[in-house]
mmCIF file of C-alpha atoms and ligand atoms in Angstrom:
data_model
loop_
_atom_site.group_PDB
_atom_site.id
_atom_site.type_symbol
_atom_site.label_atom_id
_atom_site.label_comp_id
_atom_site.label_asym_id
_atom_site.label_seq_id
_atom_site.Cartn_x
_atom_site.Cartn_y
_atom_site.Cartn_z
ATOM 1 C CA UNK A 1 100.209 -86.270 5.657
ATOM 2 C CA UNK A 2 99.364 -83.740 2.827
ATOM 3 C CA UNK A 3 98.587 -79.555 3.970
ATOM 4 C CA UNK A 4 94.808 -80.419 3.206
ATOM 5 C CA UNK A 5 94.564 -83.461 5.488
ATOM 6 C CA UNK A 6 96.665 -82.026 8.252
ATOM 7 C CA UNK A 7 94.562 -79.163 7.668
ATOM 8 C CA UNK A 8 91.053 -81.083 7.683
ATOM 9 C CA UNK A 9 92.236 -82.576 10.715
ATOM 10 C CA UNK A 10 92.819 -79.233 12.122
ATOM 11 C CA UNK A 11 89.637 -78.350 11.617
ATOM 12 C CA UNK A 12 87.666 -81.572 13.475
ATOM 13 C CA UNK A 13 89.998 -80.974 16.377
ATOM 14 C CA UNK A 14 89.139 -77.268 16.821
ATOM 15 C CA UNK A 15 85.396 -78.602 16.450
ATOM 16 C CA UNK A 16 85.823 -80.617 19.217
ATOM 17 C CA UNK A 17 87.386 -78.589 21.300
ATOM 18 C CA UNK A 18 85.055 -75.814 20.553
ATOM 19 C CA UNK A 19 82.323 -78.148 21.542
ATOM 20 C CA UNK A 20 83.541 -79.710 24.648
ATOM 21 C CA UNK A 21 84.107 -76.078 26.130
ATOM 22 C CA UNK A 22 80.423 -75.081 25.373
ATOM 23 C CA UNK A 23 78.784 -78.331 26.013
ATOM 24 C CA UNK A 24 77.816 -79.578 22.882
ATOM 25 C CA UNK A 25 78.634 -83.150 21.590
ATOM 26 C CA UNK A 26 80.918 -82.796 18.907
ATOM 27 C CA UNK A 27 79.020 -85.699 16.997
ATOM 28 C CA UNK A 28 75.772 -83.286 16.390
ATOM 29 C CA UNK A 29 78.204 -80.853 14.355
ATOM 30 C CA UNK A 30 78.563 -81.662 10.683
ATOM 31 C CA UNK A 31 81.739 -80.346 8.736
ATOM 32 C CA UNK A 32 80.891 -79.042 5.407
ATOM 33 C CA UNK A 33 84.236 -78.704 2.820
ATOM 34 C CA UNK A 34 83.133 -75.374 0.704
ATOM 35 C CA UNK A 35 85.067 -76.201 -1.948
ATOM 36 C CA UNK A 36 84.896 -73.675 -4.094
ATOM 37 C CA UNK A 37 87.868 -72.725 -6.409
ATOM 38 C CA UNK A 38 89.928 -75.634 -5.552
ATOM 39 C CA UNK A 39 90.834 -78.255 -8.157
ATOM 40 C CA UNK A 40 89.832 -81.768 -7.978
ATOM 41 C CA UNK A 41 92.733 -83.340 -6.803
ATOM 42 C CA UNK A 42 91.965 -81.364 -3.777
ATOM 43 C CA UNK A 43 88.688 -82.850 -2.995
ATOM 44 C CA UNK A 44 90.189 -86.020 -3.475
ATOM 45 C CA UNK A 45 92.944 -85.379 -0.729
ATOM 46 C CA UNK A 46 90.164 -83.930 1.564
ATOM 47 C CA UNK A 47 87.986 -87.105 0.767
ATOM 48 C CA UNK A 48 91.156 -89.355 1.465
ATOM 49 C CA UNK A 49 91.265 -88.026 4.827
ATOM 50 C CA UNK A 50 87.870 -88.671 5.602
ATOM 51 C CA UNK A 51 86.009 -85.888 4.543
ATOM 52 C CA UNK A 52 82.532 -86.530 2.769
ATOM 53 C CA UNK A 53 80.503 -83.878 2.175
ATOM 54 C CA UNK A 54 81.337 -80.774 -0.206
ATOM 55 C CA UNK A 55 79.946 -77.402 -1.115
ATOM 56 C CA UNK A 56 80.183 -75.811 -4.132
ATOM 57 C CA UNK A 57 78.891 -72.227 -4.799
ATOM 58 C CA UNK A 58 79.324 -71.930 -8.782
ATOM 59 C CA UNK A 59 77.230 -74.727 -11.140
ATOM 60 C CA UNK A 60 79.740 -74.501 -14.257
ATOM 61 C CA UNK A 61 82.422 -74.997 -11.819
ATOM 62 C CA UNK A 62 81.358 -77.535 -9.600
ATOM 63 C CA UNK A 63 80.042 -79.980 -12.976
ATOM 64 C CA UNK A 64 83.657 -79.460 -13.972
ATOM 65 C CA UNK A 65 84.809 -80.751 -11.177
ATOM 66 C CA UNK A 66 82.682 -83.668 -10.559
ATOM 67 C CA UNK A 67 83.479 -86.297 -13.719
ATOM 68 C CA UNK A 68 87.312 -86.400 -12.077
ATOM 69 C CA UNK A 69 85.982 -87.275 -8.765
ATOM 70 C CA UNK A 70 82.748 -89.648 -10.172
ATOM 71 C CA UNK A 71 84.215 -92.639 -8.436
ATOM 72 C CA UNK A 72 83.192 -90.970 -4.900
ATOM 73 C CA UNK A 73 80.232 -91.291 -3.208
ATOM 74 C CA UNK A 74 80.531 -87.474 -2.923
ATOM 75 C CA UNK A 75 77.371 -85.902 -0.923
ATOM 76 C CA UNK A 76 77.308 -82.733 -3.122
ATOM 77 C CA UNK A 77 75.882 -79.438 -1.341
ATOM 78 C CA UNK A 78 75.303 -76.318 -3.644
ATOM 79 C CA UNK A 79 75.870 -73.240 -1.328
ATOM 80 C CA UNK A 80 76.174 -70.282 -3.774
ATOM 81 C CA UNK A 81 73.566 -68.086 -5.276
ATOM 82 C CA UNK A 82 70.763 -69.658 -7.425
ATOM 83 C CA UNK A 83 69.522 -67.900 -10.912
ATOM 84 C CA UNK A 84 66.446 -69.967 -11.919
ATOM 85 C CA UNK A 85 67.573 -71.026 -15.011
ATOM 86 C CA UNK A 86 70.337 -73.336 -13.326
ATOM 87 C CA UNK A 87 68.116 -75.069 -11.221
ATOM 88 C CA UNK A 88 67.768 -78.173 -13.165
ATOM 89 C CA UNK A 89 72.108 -79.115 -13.335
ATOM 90 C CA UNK A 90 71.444 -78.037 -9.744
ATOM 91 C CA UNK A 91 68.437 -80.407 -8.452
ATOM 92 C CA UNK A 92 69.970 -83.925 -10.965
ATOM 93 C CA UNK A 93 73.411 -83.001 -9.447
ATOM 94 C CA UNK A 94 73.174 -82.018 -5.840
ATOM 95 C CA UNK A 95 71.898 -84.025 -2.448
ATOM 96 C CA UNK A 96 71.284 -80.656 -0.748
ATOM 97 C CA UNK A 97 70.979 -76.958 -1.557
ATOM 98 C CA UNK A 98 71.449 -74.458 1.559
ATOM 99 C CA UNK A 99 70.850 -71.487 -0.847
ATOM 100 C CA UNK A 100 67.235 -71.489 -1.642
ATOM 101 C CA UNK A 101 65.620 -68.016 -1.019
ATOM 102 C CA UNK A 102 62.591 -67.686 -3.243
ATOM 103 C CA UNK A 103 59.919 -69.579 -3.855
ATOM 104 C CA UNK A 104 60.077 -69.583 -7.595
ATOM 105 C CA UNK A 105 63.532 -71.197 -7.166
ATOM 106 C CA UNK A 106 62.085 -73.717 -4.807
ATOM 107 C CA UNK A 107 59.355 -74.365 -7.448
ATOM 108 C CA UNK A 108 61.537 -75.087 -10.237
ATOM 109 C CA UNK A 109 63.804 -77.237 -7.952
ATOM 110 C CA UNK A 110 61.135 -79.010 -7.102
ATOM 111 C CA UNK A 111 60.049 -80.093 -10.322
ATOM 112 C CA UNK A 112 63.477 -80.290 -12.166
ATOM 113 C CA UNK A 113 64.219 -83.089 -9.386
ATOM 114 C CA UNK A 114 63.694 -86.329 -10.900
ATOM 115 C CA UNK A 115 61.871 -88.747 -8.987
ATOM 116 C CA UNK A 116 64.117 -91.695 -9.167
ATOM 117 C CA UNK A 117 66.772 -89.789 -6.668
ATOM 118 C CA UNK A 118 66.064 -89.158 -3.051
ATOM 119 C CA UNK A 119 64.603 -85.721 -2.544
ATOM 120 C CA UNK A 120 66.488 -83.189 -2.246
ATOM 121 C CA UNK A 121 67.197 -82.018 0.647
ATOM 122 C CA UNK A 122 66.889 -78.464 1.263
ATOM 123 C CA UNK A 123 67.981 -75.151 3.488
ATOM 124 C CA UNK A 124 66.323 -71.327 3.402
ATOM 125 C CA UNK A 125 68.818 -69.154 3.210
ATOM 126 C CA UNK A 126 68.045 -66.181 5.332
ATOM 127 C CA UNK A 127 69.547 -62.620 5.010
ATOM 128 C CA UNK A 128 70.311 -61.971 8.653
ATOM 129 C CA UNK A 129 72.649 -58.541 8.390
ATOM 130 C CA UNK A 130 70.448 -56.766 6.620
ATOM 131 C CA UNK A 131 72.539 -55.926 3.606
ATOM 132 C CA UNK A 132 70.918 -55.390 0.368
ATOM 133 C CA UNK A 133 73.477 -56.783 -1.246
ATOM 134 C CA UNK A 134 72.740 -60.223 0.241
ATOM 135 C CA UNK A 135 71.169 -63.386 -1.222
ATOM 136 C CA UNK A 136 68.301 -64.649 1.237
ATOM 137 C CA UNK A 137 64.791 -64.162 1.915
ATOM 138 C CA UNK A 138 64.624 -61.185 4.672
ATOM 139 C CA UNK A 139 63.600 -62.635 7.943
ATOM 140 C CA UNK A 140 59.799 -61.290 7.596
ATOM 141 C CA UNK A 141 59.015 -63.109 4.662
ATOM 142 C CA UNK A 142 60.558 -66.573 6.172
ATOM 143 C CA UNK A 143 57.384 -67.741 7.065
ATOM 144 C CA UNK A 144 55.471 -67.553 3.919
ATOM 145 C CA UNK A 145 58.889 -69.282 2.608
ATOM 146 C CA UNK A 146 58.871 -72.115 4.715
ATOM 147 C CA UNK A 147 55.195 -72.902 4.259
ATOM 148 C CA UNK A 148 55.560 -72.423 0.589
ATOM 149 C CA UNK A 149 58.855 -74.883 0.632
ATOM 150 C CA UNK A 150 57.445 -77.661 2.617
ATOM 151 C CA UNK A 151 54.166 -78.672 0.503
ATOM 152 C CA UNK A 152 56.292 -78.909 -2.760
ATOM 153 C CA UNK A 153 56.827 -82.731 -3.562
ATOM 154 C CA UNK A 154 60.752 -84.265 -4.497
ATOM 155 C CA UNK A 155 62.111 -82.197 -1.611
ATOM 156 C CA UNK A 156 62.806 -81.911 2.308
ATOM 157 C CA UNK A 157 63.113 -78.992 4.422
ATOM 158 C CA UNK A 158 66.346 -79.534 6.575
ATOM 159 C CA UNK A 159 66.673 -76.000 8.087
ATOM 160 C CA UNK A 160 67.754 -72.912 7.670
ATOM 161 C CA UNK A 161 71.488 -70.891 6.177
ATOM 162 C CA UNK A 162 73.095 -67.864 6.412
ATOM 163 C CA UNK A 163 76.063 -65.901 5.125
ATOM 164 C CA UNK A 164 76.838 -63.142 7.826
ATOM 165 C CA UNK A 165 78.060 -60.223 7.020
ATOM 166 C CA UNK A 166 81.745 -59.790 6.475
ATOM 167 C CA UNK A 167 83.247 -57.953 9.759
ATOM 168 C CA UNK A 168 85.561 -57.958 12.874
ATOM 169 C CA UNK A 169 82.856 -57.450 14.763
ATOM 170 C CA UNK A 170 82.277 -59.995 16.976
ATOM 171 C CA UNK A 171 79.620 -58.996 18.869
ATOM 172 C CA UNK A 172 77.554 -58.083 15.398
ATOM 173 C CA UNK A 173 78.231 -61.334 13.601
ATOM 174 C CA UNK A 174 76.899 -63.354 16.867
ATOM 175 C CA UNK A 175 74.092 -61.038 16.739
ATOM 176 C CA UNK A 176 73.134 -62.534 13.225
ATOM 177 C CA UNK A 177 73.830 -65.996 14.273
ATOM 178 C CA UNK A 178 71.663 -65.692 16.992
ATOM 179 C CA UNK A 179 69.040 -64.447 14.745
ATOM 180 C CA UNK A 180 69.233 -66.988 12.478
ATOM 181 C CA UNK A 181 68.674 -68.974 15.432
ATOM 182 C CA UNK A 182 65.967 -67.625 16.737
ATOM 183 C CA UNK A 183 64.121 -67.627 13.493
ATOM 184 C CA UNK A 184 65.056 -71.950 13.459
ATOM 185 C CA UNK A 185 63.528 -72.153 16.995
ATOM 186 C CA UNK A 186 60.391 -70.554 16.019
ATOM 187 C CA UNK A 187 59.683 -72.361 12.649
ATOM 188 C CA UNK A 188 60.574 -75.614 15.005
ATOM 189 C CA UNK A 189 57.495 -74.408 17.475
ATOM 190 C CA UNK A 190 55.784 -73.777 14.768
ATOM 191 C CA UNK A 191 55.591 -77.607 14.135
ATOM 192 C CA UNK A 192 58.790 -78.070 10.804
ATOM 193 C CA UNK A 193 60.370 -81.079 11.701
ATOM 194 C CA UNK A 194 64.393 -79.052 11.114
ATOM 195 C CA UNK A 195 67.252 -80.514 12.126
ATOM 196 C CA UNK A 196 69.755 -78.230 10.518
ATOM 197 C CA UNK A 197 71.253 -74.850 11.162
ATOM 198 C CA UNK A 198 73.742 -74.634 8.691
ATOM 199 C CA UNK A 199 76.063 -71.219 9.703
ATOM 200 C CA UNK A 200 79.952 -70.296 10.465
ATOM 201 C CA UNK A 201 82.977 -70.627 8.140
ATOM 202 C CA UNK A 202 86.827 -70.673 8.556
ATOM 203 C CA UNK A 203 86.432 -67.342 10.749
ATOM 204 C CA UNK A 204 83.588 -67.323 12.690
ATOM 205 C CA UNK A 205 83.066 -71.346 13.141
ATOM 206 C CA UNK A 206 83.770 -71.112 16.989
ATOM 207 C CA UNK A 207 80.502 -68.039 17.109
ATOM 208 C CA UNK A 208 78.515 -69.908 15.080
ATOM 209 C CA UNK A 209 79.167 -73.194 17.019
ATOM 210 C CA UNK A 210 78.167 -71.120 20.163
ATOM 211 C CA UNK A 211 75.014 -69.849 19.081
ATOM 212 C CA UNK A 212 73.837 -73.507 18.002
ATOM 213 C CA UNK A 213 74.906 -74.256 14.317
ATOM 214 C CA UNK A 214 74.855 -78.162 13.447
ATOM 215 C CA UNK A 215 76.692 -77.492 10.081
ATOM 216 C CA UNK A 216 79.830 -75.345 9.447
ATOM 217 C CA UNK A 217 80.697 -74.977 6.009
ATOM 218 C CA UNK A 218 84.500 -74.348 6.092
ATOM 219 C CA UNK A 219 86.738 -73.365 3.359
ATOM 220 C CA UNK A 220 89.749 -71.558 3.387
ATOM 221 C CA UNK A 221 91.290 -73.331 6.697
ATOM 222 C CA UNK A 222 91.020 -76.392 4.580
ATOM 223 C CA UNK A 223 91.907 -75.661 1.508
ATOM 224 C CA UNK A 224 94.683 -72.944 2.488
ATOM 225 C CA UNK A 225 93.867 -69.274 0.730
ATOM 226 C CA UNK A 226 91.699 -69.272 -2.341
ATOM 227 C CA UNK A 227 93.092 -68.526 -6.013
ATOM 228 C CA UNK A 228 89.709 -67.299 -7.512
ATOM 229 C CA UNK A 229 89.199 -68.552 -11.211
ATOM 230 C CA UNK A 230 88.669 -66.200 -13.695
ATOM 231 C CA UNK A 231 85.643 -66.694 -15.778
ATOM 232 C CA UNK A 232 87.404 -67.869 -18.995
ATOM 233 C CA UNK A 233 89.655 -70.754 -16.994
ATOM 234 C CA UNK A 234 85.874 -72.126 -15.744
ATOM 235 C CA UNK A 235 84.722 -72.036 -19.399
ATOM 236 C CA UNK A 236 88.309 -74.087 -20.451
ATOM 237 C CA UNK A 237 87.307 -76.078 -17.364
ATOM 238 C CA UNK A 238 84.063 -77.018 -18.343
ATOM 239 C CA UNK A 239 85.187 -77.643 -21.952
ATOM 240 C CA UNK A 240 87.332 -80.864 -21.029
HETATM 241 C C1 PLP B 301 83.191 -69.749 0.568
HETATM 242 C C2 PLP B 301 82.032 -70.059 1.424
HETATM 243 C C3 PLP B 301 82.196 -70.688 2.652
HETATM 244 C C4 PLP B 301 83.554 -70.998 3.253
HETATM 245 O O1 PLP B 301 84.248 -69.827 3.560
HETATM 246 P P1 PLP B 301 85.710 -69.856 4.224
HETATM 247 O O2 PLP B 301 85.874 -68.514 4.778
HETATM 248 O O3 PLP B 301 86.671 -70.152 3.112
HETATM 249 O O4 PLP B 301 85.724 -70.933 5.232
HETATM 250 C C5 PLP B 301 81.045 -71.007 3.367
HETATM 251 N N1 PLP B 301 79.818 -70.725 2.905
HETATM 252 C C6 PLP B 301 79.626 -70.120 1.722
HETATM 253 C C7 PLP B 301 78.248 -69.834 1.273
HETATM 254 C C8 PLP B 301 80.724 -69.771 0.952
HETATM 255 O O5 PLP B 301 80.528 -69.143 -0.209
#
């Protein structure tokens, strides 16, 4: 078994276990791969084992990546931050985006995505901590978001991301994923037919898995530690 499948499997197990010890059926969790900075070849290990579904946060990156792994049926997920005028590689190249935060971004997504794919299926990503450095629409403008988002044709309003803020505090970051939460429930009352609460990563998975998410985009404890690209190796990237 290679590092990344022992790893993946890893990964479902602790899922599982997680799940069984809160309640949940570990079927109504989906594993996400964030797959950012890892070559090709390690996608395609991942995807031997059985994984299907991939995030990517960089464009230029990710349409490097994807000609080596074209004979996939890859379910792509962009998860990084969104300038407007990427949206179109984004919306032909992606089955899901769990970064939109704007509704100029969900405008131009909307009509960059062609109408002989499926629509594309979409998150809100929500700045829960508070930081101004943080993508995501702040929590009081969700609902103008969300009503905005779910009128616009070639798309489908899955639910609702965040990125919590980096800390060792567990009681804080549960405190975000419970907000993110909260703000799901009530859009869900509010009549949005969401099935997706896509929060936790390789640290805080077991939190997020508490406090209700149905999508965990994990990284690092697949993929081992990350060796960032510099920008110049994703230009010689993109080049080939
Ligand atoms: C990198 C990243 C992840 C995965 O993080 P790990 O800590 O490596 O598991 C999840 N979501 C987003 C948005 C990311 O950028």
């Amino acid at each position: 078994m290679t590092t990344v499948a022992s790893n993946l499997q890893n990964v479902k197990d602790r899922i599982v276990r997680v799940a069984q010890s809160i309640g949940r059926q570990p079927n109504e969790i989906t594993l996400l791969a964030a797959s950012k900075t890892n070559p090709a070849d390690a996608l395609r290990e991942a995807w031997v084992a059985g994984q299907t579904i991939f995030g990517e946060n960089y464009l230029q990156e990710a349409l490097a990546k994807m000609p080596a792994l074209a004979d996939l049926p890859i379910e792509w997920h962009f998860i990084g931050p969104i300038q407007s005028n990427k949206t179109r590689r984004i919306a032909e190249n992606f089955a899901w985006v769990h970064s939109v935060d704007r509704a100029k971004v969900a405008d131009r997504l909307s009509k960059d995505r062609s109408e002989s794919l499926p629509p594309l299926q979409v998150c809100l990503q929500v700045n829960v901590s508070g930081e101004d450095s943080k993508s995501g629409v702040e929590p009081e403008e969700l609902a103008a978001l969300a009503a905005h988002v779910v009128n616009l044709p070639h798309r489908r309003l899955r639910g609702l991301m965040a990125v919590p803020e980096l800390t060792t505090a567990t009681a804080l970051q549960r405190s975000q994923f419970h907000l993110l939460r909260e703000l799901y429930e009530q859009l869900k009352r509010d009549g949005y037919e969401l099935d997706t609460l896509s929060m936790g990563m390789s640290e805080d998975m077991d939190i997020a898995l508490a406090e209700g998410a149905t999508m965990v985009r994990v990284g690092t404890a697949i993929f081992g530690p990350r060796r960032y690209l510099i920008p110049e190796e994703i230009a010689a990237l993109a080049a080939r």
